[in-house]
XYZ file of C-alpha atoms in Angstrom:
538
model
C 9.950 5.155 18.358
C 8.866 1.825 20.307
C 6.592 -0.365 19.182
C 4.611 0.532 22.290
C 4.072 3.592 21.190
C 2.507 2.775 17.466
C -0.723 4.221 18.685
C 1.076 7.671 19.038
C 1.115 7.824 14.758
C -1.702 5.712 14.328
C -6.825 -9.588 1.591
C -4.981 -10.736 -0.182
C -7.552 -12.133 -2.350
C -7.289 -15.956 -2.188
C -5.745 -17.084 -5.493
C -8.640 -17.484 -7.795
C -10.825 -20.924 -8.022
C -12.113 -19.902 -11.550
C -9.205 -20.906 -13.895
C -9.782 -21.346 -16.888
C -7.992 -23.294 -19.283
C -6.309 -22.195 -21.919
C -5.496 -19.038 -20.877
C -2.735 -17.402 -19.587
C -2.597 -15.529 -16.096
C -1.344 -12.067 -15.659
C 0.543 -11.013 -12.820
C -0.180 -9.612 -8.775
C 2.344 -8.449 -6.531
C 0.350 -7.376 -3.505
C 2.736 -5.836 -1.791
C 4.319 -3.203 -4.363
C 1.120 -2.996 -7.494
C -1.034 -4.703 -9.606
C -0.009 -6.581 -12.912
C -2.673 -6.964 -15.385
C -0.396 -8.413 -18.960
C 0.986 -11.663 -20.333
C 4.843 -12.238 -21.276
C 4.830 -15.422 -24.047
C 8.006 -17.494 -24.513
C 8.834 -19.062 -27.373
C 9.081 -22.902 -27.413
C 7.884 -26.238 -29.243
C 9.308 -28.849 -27.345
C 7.368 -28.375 -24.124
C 3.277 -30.583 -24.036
C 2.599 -26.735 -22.443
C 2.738 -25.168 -26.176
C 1.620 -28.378 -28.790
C -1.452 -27.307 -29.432
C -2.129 -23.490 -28.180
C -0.433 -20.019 -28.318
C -0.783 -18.048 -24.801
C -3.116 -15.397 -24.940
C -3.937 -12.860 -21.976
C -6.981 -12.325 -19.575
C -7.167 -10.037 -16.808
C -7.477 -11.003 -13.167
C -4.763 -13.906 -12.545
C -1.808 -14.001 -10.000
C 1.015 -15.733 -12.447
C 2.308 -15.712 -15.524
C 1.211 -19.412 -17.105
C 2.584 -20.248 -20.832
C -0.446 -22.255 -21.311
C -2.902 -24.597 -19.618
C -4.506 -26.667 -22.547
C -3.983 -30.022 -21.016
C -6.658 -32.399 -20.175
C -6.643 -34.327 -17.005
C -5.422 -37.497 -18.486
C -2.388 -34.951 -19.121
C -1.399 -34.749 -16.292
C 1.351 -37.702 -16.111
C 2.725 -37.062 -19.060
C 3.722 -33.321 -17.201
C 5.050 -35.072 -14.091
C 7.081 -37.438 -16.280
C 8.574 -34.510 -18.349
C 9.077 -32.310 -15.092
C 11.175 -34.878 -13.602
C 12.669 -35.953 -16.500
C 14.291 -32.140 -16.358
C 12.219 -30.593 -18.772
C 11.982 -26.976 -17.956
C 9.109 -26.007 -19.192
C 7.043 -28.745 -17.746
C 8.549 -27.603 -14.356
C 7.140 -24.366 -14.361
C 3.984 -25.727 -15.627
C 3.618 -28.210 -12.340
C 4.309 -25.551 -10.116
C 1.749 -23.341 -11.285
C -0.787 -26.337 -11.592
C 0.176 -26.617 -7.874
C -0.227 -23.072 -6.904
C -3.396 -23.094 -8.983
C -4.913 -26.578 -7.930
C -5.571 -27.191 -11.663
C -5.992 -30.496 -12.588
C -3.528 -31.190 -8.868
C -4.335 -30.683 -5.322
C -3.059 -27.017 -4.426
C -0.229 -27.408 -2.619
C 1.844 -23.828 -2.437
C 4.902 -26.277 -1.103
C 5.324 -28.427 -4.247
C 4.251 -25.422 -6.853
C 7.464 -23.107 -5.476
C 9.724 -26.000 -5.584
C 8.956 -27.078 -9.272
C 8.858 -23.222 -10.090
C 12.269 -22.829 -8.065
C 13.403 -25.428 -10.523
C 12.504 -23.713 -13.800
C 13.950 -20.421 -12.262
C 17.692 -22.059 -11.427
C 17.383 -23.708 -14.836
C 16.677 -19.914 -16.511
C 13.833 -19.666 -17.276
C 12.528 -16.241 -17.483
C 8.533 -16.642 -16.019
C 9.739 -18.997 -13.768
C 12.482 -16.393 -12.360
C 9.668 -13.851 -12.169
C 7.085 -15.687 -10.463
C 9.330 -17.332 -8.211
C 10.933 -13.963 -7.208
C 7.005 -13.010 -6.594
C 6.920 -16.743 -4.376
C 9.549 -14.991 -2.208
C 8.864 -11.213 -2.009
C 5.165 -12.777 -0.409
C 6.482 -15.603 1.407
C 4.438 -17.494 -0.195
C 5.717 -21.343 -0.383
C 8.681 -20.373 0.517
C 10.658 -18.117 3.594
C 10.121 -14.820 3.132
C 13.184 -13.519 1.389
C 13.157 -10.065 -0.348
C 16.371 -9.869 -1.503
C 16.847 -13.502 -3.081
C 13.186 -11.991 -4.731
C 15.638 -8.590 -6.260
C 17.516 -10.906 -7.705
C 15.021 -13.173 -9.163
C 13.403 -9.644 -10.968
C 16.397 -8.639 -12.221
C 17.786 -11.751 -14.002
C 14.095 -11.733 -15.758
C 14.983 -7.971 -15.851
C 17.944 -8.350 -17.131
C 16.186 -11.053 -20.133
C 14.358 -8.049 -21.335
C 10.963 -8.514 -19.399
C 8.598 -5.577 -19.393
C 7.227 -6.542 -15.981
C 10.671 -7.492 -14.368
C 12.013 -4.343 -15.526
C 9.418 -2.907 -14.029
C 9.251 -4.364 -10.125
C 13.636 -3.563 -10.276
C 12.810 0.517 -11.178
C 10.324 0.374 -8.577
C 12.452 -1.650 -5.972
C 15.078 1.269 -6.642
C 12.469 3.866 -5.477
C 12.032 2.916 -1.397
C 15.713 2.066 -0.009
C 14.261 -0.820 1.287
C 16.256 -3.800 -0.924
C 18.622 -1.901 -2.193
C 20.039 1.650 -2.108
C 17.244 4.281 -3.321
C 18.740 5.518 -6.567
C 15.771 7.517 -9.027
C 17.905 7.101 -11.910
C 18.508 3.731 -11.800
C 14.521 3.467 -11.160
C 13.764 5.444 -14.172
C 16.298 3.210 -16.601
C 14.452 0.545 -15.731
C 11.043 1.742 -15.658
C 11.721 3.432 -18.995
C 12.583 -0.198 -20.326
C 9.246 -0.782 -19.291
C 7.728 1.459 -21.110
C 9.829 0.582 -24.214
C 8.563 -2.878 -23.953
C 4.761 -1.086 -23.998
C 4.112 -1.970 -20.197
C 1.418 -0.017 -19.363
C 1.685 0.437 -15.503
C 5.395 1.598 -16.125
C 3.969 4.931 -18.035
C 1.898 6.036 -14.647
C 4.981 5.655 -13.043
C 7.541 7.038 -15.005
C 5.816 10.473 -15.317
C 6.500 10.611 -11.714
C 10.189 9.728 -11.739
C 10.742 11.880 -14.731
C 10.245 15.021 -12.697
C 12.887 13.965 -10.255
C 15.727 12.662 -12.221
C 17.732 14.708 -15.099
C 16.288 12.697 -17.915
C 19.148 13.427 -20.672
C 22.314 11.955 -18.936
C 20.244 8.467 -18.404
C 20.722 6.082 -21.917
C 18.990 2.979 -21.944
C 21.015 -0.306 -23.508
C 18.536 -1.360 -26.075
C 20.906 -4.113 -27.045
C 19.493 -6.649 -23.781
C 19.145 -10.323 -25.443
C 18.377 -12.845 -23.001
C 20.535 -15.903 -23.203
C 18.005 -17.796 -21.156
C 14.785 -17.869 -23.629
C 13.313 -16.866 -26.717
C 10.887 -14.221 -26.361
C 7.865 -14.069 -28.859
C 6.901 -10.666 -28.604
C 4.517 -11.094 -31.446
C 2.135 -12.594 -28.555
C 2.619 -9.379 -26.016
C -0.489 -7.576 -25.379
C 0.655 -4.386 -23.194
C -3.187 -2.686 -23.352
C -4.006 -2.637 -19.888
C -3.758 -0.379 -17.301
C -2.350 -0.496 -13.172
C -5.882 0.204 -11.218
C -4.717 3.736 -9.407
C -6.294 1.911 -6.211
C -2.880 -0.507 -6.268
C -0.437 2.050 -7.756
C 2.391 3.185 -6.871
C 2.967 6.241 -4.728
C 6.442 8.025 -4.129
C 6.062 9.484 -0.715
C 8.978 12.056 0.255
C 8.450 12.103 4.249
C 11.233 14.659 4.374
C 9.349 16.959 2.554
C 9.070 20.389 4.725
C 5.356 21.306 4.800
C 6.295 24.870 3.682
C 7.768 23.581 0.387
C 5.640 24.956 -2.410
C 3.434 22.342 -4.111
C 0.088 21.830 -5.842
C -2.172 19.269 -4.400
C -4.645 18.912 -7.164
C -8.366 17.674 -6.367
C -7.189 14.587 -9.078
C -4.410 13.378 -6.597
C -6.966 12.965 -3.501
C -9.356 11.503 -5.784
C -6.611 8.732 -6.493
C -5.907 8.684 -3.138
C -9.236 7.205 -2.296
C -8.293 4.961 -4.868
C -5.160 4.053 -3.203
C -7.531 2.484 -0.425
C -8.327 0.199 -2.673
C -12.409 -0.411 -1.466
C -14.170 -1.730 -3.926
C -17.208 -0.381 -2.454
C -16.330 2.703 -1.664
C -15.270 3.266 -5.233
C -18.739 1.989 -6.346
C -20.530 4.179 -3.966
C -18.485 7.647 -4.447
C -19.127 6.511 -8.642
C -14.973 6.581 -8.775
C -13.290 4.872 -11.769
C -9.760 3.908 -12.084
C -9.961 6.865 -14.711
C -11.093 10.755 -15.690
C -12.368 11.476 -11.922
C -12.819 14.910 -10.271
C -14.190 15.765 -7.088
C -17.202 17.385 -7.882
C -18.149 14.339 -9.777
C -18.303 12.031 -7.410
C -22.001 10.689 -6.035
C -23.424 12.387 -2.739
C -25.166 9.233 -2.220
C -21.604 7.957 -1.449
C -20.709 10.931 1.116
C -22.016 8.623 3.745
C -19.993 6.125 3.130
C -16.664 8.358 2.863
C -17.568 10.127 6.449
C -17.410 6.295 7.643
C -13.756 6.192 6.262
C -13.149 9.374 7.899
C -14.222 8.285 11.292
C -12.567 5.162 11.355
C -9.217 7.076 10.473
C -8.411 7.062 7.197
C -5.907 10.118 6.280
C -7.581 9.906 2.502
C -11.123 10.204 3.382
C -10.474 12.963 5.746
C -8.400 15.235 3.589
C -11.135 14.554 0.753
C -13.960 15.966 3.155
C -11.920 18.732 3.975
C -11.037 19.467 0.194
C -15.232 19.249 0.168
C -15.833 21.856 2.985
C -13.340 23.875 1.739
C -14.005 24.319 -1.972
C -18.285 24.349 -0.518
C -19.030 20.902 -2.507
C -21.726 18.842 -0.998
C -21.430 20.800 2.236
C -21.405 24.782 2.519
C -18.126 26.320 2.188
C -16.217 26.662 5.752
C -12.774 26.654 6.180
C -13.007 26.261 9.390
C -14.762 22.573 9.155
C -12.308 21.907 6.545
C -9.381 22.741 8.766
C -10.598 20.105 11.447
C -10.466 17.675 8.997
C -6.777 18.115 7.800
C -5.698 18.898 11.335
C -7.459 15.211 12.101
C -5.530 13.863 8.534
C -2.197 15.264 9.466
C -2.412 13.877 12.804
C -3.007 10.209 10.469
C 0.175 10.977 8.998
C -1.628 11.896 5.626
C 1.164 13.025 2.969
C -1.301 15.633 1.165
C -3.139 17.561 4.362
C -0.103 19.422 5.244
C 0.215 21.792 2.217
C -3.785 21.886 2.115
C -3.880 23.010 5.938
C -0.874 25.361 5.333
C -2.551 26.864 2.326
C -5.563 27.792 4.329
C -3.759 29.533 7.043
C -1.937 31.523 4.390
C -5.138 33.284 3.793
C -6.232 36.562 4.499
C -7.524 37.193 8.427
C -7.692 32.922 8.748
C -6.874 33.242 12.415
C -9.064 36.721 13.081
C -11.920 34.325 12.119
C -10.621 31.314 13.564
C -10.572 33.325 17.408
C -14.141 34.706 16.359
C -15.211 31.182 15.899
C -13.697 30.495 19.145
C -15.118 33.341 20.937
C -18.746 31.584 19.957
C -17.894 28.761 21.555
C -17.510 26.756 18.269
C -15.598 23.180 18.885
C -14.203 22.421 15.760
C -12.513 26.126 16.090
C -11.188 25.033 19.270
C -9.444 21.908 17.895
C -8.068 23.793 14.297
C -6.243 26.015 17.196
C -5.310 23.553 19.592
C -4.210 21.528 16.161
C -2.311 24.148 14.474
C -0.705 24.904 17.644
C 0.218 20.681 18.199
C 1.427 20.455 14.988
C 3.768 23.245 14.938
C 2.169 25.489 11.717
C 2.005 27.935 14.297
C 3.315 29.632 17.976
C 0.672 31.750 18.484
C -0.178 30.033 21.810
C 1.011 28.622 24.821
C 0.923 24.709 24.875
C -1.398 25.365 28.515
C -3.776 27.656 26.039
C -3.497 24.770 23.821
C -4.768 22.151 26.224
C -7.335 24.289 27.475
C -9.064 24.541 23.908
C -8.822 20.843 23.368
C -10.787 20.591 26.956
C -13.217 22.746 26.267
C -14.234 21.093 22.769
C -13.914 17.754 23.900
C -16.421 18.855 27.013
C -18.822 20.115 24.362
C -18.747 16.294 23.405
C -16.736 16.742 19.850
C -15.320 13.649 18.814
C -12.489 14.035 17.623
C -11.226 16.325 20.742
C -12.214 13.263 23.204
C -10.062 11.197 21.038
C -7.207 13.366 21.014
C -7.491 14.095 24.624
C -7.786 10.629 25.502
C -4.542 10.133 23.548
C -2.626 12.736 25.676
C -3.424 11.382 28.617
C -2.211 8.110 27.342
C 1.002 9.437 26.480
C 1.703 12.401 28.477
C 1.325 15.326 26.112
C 0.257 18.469 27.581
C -0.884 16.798 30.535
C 0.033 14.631 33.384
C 0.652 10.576 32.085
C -2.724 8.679 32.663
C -3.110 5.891 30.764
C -6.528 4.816 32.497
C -7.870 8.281 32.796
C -7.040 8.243 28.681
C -9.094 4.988 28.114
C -11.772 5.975 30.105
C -11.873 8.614 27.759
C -11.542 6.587 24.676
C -13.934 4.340 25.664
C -16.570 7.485 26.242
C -16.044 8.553 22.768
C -16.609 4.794 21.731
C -19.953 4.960 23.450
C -20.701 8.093 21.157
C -19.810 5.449 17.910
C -15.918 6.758 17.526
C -14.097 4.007 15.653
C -11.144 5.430 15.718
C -11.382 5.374 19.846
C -12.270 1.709 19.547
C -9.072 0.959 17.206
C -6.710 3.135 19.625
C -8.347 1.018 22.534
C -7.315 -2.771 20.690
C -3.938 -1.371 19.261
C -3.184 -0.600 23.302
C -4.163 -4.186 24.072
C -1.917 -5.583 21.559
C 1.100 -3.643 21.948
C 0.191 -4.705 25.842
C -0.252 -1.099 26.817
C -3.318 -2.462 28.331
C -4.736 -5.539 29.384
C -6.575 -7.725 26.088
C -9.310 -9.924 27.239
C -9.109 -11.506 24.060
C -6.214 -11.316 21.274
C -8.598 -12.766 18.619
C -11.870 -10.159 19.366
C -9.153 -7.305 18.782
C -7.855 -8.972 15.878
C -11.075 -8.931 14.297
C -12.179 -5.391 15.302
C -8.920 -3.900 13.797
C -9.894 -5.821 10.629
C -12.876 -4.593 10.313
C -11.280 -0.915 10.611
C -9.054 -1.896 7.963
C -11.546 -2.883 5.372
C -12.938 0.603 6.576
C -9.712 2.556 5.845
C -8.229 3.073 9.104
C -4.228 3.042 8.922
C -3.563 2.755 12.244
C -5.790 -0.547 12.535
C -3.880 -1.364 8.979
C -0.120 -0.981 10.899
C -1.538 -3.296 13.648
C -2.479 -5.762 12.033
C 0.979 -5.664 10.536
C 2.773 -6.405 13.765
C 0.152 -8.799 14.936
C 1.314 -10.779 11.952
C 4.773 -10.412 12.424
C 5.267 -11.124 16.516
C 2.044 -14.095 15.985
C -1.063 -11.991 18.264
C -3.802 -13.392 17.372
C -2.598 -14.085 13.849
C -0.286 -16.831 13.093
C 2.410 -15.474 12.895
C 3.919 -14.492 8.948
C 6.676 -12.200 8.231
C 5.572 -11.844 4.519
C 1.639 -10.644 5.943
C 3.222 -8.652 7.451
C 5.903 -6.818 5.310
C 2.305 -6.488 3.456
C 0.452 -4.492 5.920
C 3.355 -2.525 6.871
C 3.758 -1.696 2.834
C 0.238 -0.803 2.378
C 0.471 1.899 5.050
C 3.624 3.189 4.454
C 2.748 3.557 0.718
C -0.321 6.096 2.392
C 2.311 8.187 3.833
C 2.439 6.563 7.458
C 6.087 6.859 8.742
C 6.132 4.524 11.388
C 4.990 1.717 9.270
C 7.680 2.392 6.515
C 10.027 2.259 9.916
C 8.465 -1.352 11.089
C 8.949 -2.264 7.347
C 12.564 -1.471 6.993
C 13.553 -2.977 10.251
C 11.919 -5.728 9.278
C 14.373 -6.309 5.709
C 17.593 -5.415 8.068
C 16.940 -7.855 10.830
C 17.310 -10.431 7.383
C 19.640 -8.001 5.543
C 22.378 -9.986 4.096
C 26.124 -8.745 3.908
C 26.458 -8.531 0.447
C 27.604 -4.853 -0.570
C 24.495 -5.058 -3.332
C 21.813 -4.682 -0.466
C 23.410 -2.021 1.376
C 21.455 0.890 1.945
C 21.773 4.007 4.571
């Protein structure tokens, strides 16, 4: 598919100003998931451990081994850091990062940590393989990141042996191999990582467990761990988890989409607000639990296109929570999801059509002139669930609803004029139409309108206004604006331009099931894809 054609399928917090000393950061890969622990290394020689133990907080980017110094400290680290001593390396270049005590400067602070990491040490090979997987300091480089993990992997590091079992999961570094993924992730667990345990439940049910032995005999030759300090208590936030999306999966395979997974799913968006307004903890939520006062909000996700939002209405319409039962209202809403690219709408939609005399009462609903009806039909018919219909029948009941002024039919209509489906190519007759529905307050219009400007479909007045509108759709759930903003940070519209931000966006999206940004993402590692055997993958 062209990058012209994204529109057919569809912050990084800044580091944190309030450090505190003496306390030691946990860690944040943005891209892949959240880490909220501490990993404490031995040592006595080093002006980083004289005085204080680490200990763990929530909430940092990095792993620190301590940050007791006062400011008059501060030379006697620069001396010791030049002077070679490894320790006091990694220290700089986290007081860099950080701006602790030293101007920030993300330059210096991956060069000292670069330092540390060549020299063996195990945090230092962690967070410098984090430096590089973000492109942070440093040229974006995901595979001189894999092997950055796996030497602190290979030291026995809960949270390195975590990122290599998940890097083994998307084909994207290296080969996709499950049972490599769970050995490692199982590590993980044996090292009482909590975020491993979410995810190993989901490898386990994919790999044959018994022929995988783990060596428990790993002893780094780098550093001393003291294991004594390890605090493994906390928990990955569901809202930066990881998901293992299958997009092979044939939406007639039997499955079980439980009300718990879409709940997570709006977790996965990872809106803090939303969360707060729906009453949704990273824990023990179900669907009828949630707080009408945050429907509002959710419909606002829906509309601006998020896949989650809209399958969790139409799990609400269908099961007659907050709204009255109608599967025919639920319907449009995975028909709208699927059309998102949303992973779980498929097997909801195909459920419901399973069920006795669905399309008797879907052609009754028709025959009343009801819209939605009109676009569940048209929709089924689009998506392929079913050939009851001719694709001219088709067209004619997307018409008809969009001329009855139903949003999401104008949006959809507009789109096949835009590309030619069912109808004769008409790009401006399909923006006048998007822009009608935009009028009526359709986000997702608006977002189809800027992606068309900056893929250059149509003409931008300004790079930087369309920027900001698909940002705003972003922070309001919408994947296609999400995928955008992706390739406006990779080819430099209205962004400057950053192959890392953009490996980001494309992850984020691709993680929600979007195939085309898992495609952008994957061309992206080839076009850098090194010969080495180790980073072949099909």
């Amino acid at each position: 598919m062209s990058n012209s054609k994204l529109f057919l399928n569809y912050s990084i917090k800044n580091l944190s100003a309030d450090i505190k000393k003496f306390q030691i950061f946990s860690f944040f890969i943005l891209i892949l998931f959240l880490f909220n622990e501490g990993f404490a290394q031995d040592t006595t020689s080093s002006l980083a451990f004289k005085k204080n133990r680490p200990r763990t907080i929530r909430g940092g980017f990095f792993y620190q081994p301590d940050l007791s110094y006062q400011i008059w400290q501060q030379f006697n680290l620069i001396r010791e850091a030049n002077a070679g001593d490894v320790l006091a390396q990694h220290e700089l270049g986290l007081r860099y990062l950080l701006g602790e005590g030293i101007a920030a400067d993300t330059i210096k602070g991956a060069y000292w940590i670069h330092k540390a990491a060549e020299k063996g040490l195990t945090a230092a090979s962690f967070n410098y393989g984090i430096l590089l997987i973000n492109g942070w300091g440093v040229n974006w480089d995901p595979f001189a990141a894999y092997k950055y993990f796996l030497d602190a992997a290979n030291d026995g590091m809960p949270q390195a042996e975590y990122i290599v079992g998940i890097l083994f999961t998307d084909n994207l570094i290296i080969k996709k191999d499950l049972n490599k993924a769970y050995y490692w992730i199982k590590k993980s667990v044996k090292g009482n990582y909590e975020p491993a345990k979410q995810i190993l439940t989901e490898i386990s049910s994919k790999v044959d467990t018994s022929k995988i032995k783990l060596d428990n005999n790993i002893v780094s030759n780098k550093t001393k761990k003291d294991t004594a300090n390890q605090k493994n208590n906390q928990s990955l936030p569901n809202s930066l988890g990881l998901v293992l999306i299958d997009f092979t999966v044939d939406q007639d395979t039997t499955t079980h989409i439980s009300d718990s997974t879409l709940v997570d799913d709006i977790l996965l968006i990872g809106s803090d607000d939303l969360n707060k307004e729906l009453g949704l903890k990273e824990k023990d939520n179900s669907i009828d639990s949630i707080k009408k006062s945050g429907i509002s909000s959710l419909l606002k996700f829906a509309d601006s296109g998020s896949p989650e939002a809209l399958t969790f209405i139409g799990r609400l319409y269908e099961k007659g929570i907050y709204y009255p039962k109608d599967i025919v209202a639920a319907s449009a809403y995975y028909v709208r999801a699927i059309k998102l690219d949303s992973p779980r709408s498929p097997f909801l939609l195909n459920e419901l059509i399973k069920t006795k005399d669905y399309f008797e009462n879907l052609k009754t609903n028709i025959d009343e002139n009801i819209p939605d009806a009109m676009f569940v039909w048209y929709g089924i018919h689009s998506l392929g669930f079913a050939n009851l219909i001719t694709d001219n029948d088709a067209n004619k009941l997307l018409q008809n609803a969009a001329s009855k002024y139903y949003i999401p039919a104008t949006v959809e209509l507009g789109l096949n004029y835009f590309t030619g489906k069912y109808v004769k190519k008409d790009k401006q007759n399909g923006l006048s139409i998007w822009q009608n529905a935009v009028k009526f307050g359709s986000v997702e219009a608006k977002v189809r309108i800027k992606t068309a400007e900056v893929y250059g479909e149509i003409q931008s007045q300004s790079y930087d206004d369309a920027v900001k509108d698909l940002k705003d759709a972003e922070k309001s759930g919408s994947v296609l604006a999400q995928v955008t903003i992706g390739y406006c940070y990779e080819k430099g519209i209205g962004l400057n331009q950053d192959k890392g931000e953009a490996a980001k966006e494309y992850r984020f999206a691709a993680r929600r099931g979007n195939r085309y940004a898992y495609d952008q993402l994957k061309r992206l590692y080839d076009e850098i894809r090194p010969p080495d055997p180790m980073f072949q993958v099909n």
